[in-house]
CSV table of C-alpha atoms in Angstrom, one decimal:
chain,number,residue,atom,x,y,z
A,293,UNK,CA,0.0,0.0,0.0
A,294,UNK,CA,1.7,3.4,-1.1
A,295,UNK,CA,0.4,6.2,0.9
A,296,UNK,CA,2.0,9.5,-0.2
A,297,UNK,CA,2.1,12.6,2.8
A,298,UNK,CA,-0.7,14.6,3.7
A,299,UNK,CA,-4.3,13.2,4.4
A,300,UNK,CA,-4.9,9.9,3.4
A,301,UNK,CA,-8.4,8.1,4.2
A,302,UNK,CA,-9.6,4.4,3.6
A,303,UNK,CA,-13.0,3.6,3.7
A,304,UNK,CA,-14.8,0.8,2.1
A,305,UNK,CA,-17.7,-1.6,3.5
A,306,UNK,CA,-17.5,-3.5,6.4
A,307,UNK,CA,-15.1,-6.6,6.3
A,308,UNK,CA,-13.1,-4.9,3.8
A,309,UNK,CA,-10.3,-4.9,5.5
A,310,UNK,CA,-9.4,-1.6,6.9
A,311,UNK,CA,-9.3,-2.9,10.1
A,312,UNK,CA,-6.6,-4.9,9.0
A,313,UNK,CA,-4.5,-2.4,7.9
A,314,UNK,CA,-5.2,0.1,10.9
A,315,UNK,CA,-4.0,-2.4,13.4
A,316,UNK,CA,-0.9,-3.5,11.4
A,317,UNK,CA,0.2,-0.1,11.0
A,318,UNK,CA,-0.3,0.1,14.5
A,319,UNK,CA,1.7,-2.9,15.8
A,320,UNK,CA,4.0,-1.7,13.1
A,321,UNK,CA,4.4,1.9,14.8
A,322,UNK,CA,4.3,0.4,19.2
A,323,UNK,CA,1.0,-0.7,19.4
A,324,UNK,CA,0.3,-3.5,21.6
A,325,UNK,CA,-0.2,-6.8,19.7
A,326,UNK,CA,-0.1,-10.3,21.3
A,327,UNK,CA,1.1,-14.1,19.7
A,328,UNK,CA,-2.8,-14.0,18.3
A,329,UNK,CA,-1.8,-12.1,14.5
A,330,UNK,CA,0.6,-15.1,14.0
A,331,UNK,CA,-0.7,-17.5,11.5
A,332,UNK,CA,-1.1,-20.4,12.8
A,333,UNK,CA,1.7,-22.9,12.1
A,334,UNK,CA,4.1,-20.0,11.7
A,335,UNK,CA,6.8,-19.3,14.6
A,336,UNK,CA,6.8,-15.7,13.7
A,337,UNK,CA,5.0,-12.6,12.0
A,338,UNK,CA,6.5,-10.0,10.8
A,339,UNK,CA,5.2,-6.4,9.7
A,340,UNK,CA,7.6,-3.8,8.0
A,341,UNK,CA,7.1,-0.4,6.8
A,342,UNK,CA,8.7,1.8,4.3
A,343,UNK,CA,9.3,5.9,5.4
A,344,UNK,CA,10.2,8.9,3.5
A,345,UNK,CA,12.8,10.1,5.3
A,346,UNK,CA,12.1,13.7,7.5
A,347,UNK,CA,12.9,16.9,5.6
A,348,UNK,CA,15.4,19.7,7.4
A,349,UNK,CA,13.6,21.2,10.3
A,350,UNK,CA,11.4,18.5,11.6
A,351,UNK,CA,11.3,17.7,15.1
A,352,UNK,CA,11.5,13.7,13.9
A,353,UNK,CA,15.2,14.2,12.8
A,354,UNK,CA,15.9,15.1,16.6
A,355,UNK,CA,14.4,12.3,18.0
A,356,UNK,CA,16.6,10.1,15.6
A,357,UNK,CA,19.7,11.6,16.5
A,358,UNK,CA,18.8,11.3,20.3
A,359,UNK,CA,18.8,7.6,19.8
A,360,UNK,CA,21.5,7.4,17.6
A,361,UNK,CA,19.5,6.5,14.3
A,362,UNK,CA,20.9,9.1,11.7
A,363,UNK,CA,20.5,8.1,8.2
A,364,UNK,CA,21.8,9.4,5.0
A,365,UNK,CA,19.0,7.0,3.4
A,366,UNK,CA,16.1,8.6,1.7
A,367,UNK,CA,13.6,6.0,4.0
A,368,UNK,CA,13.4,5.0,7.6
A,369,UNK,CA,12.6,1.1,7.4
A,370,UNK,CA,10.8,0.3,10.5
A,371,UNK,CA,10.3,-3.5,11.0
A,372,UNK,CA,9.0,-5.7,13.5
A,373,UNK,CA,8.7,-8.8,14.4
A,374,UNK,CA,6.3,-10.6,16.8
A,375,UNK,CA,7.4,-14.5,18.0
A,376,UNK,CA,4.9,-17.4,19.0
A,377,UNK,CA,6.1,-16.9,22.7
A,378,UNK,CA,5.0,-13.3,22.7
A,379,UNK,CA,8.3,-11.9,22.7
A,380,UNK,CA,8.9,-8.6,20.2
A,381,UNK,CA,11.4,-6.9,18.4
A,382,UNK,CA,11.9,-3.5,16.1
A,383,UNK,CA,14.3,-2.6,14.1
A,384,UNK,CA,14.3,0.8,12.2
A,385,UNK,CA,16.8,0.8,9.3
A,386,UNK,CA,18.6,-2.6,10.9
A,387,UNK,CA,19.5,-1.1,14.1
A,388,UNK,CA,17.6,-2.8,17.0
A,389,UNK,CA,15.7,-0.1,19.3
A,390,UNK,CA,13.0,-0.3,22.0
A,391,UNK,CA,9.1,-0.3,21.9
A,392,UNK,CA,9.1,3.0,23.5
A,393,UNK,CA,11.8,4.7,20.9
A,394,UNK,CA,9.9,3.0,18.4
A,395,UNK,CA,6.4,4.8,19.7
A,396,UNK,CA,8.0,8.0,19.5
A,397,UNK,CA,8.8,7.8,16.3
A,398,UNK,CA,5.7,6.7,14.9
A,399,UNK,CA,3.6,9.2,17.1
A,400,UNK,CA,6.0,12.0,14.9
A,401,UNK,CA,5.5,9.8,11.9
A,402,UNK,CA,1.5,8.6,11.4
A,403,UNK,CA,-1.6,10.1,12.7
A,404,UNK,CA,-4.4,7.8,13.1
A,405,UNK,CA,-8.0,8.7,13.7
A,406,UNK,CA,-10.8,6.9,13.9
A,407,UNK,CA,-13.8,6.8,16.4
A,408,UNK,CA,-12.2,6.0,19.3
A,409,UNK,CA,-8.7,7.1,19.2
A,410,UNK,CA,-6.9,10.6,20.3
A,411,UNK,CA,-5.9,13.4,18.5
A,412,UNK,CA,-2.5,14.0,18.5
A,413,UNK,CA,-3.9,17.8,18.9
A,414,UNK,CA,-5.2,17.0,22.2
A,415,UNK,CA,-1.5,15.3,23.5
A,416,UNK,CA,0.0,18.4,25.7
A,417,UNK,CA,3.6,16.8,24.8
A,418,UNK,CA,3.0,17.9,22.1
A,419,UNK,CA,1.5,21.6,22.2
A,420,UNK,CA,5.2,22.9,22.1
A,421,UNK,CA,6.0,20.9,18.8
A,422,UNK,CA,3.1,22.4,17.0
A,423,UNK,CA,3.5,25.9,18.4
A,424,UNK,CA,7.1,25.9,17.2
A,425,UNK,CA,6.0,24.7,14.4
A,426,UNK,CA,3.2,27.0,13.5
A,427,UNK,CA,5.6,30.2,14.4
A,428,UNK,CA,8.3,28.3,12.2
A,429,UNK,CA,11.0,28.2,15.3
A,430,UNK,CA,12.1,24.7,14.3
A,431,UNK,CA,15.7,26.4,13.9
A,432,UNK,CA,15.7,28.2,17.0
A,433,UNK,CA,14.1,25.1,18.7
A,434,UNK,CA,17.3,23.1,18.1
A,435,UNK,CA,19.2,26.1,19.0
A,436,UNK,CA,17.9,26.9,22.3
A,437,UNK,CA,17.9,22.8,22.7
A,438,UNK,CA,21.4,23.1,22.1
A,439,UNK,CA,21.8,25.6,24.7
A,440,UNK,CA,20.3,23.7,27.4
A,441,UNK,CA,21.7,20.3,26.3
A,442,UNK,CA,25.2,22.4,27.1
A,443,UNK,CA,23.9,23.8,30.4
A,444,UNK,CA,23.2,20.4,31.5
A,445,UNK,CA,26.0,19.1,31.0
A,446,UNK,CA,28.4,22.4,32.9
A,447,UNK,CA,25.5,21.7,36.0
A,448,UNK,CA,27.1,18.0,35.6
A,449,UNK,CA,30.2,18.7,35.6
A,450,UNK,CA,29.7,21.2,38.5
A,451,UNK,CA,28.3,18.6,40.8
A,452,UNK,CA,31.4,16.5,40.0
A,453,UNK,CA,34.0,18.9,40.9
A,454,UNK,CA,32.1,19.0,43.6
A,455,UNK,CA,32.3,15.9,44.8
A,456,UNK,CA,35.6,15.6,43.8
A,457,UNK,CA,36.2,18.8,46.2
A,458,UNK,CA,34.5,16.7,49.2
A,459,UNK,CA,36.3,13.7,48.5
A,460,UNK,CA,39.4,15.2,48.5
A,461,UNK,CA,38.4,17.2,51.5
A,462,UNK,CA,37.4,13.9,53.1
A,463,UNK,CA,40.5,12.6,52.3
A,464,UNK,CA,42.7,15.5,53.6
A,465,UNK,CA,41.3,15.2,56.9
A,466,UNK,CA,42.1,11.3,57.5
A,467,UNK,CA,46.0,12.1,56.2
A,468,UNK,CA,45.7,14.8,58.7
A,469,UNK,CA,44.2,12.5,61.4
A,470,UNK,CA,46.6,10.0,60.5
A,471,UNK,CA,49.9,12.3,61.0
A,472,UNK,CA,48.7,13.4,63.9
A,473,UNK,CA,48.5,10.1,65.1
């Protein structure tokens, strides 16, 4: 199924199979699924999506680099694979990364809606995104992101020269006790 960006509906009669494709779409993205979408007789199934890549500026590109999944590749391949016993695993472009990296990614990547889901309008996390969005900060986003990134790392390093400072303290006061004794 080739979906290009923007809105994209499927409708059709009931037992069509949109259903179908919803829910794989959703396992495919961190939705729960159990050992009950494996065929039966098979020790495995596996469902695998094909990406267009984020342009400059989205938020998506962050999140990628956070969990060390840059790609110079023009598609993220998410895959994942669902055994007999229940166990799971995803992949996105080959590299192995957990279910809730995996959500992240496809709450930035796919939208669905349907009666009973959320918006992704009405997710506070993500008010900020939208707003920066809508103002076209993405660039000073990153920047000011940048900034604090930095400022958390000085506040780390801070507290360990500080307890560098006490441990050496400590440790002048037992070669002091020591002499002295």
């Amino acid at each position: 199924l080739d979906l290009h960006g923007g809105l994209c509906v499927l409708t059709g009669e009931t037992g069509a199979g949109k259903s179908l494709l919803v829910d794989a779409l959703t396992a495919l993205l961190g939705g729960r699924v159990g050992a009950e979408i494996i065929r039966s007789g098979s020790p495995s199934a596996k469902i695998e999506g094909v990406f267009q890549s984020p342009s400059a500026g989205d938020p998506l590109i962050t999140l990628l680099h956070e969990n060390g999944l840059e790609t110079d590749e023009e598609v993220l391949i998410i895959s994942r694979e669902v055994r007999y016993q229940g166990r799971t695993s995803a992949r996105i472009n080959g590299h192995p990364v957990t279910l809730g990296v995996l959500r992240q990614i496809g709450e930035s990547l796919v939208d669905i809606h349907g009666q009973s889901d959320h918006l992704s309008l009405l997710n506070s996390r993500r008010h900020l995104e939208f707003l920066d969005a809508y103002g076209s900060l993405t660039v000073e986003q990153e920047q000011v992101g940048s900034e604090v990134t930095k400022l958390l790392e000085f506040r780390k390093d801070l507290e360990d020269l500080k307890k560098d400072e006490l441990e050496a303290s400590k440790h002048l006061e037992l070669l002091r006790f020591q002499s002295e004794e």
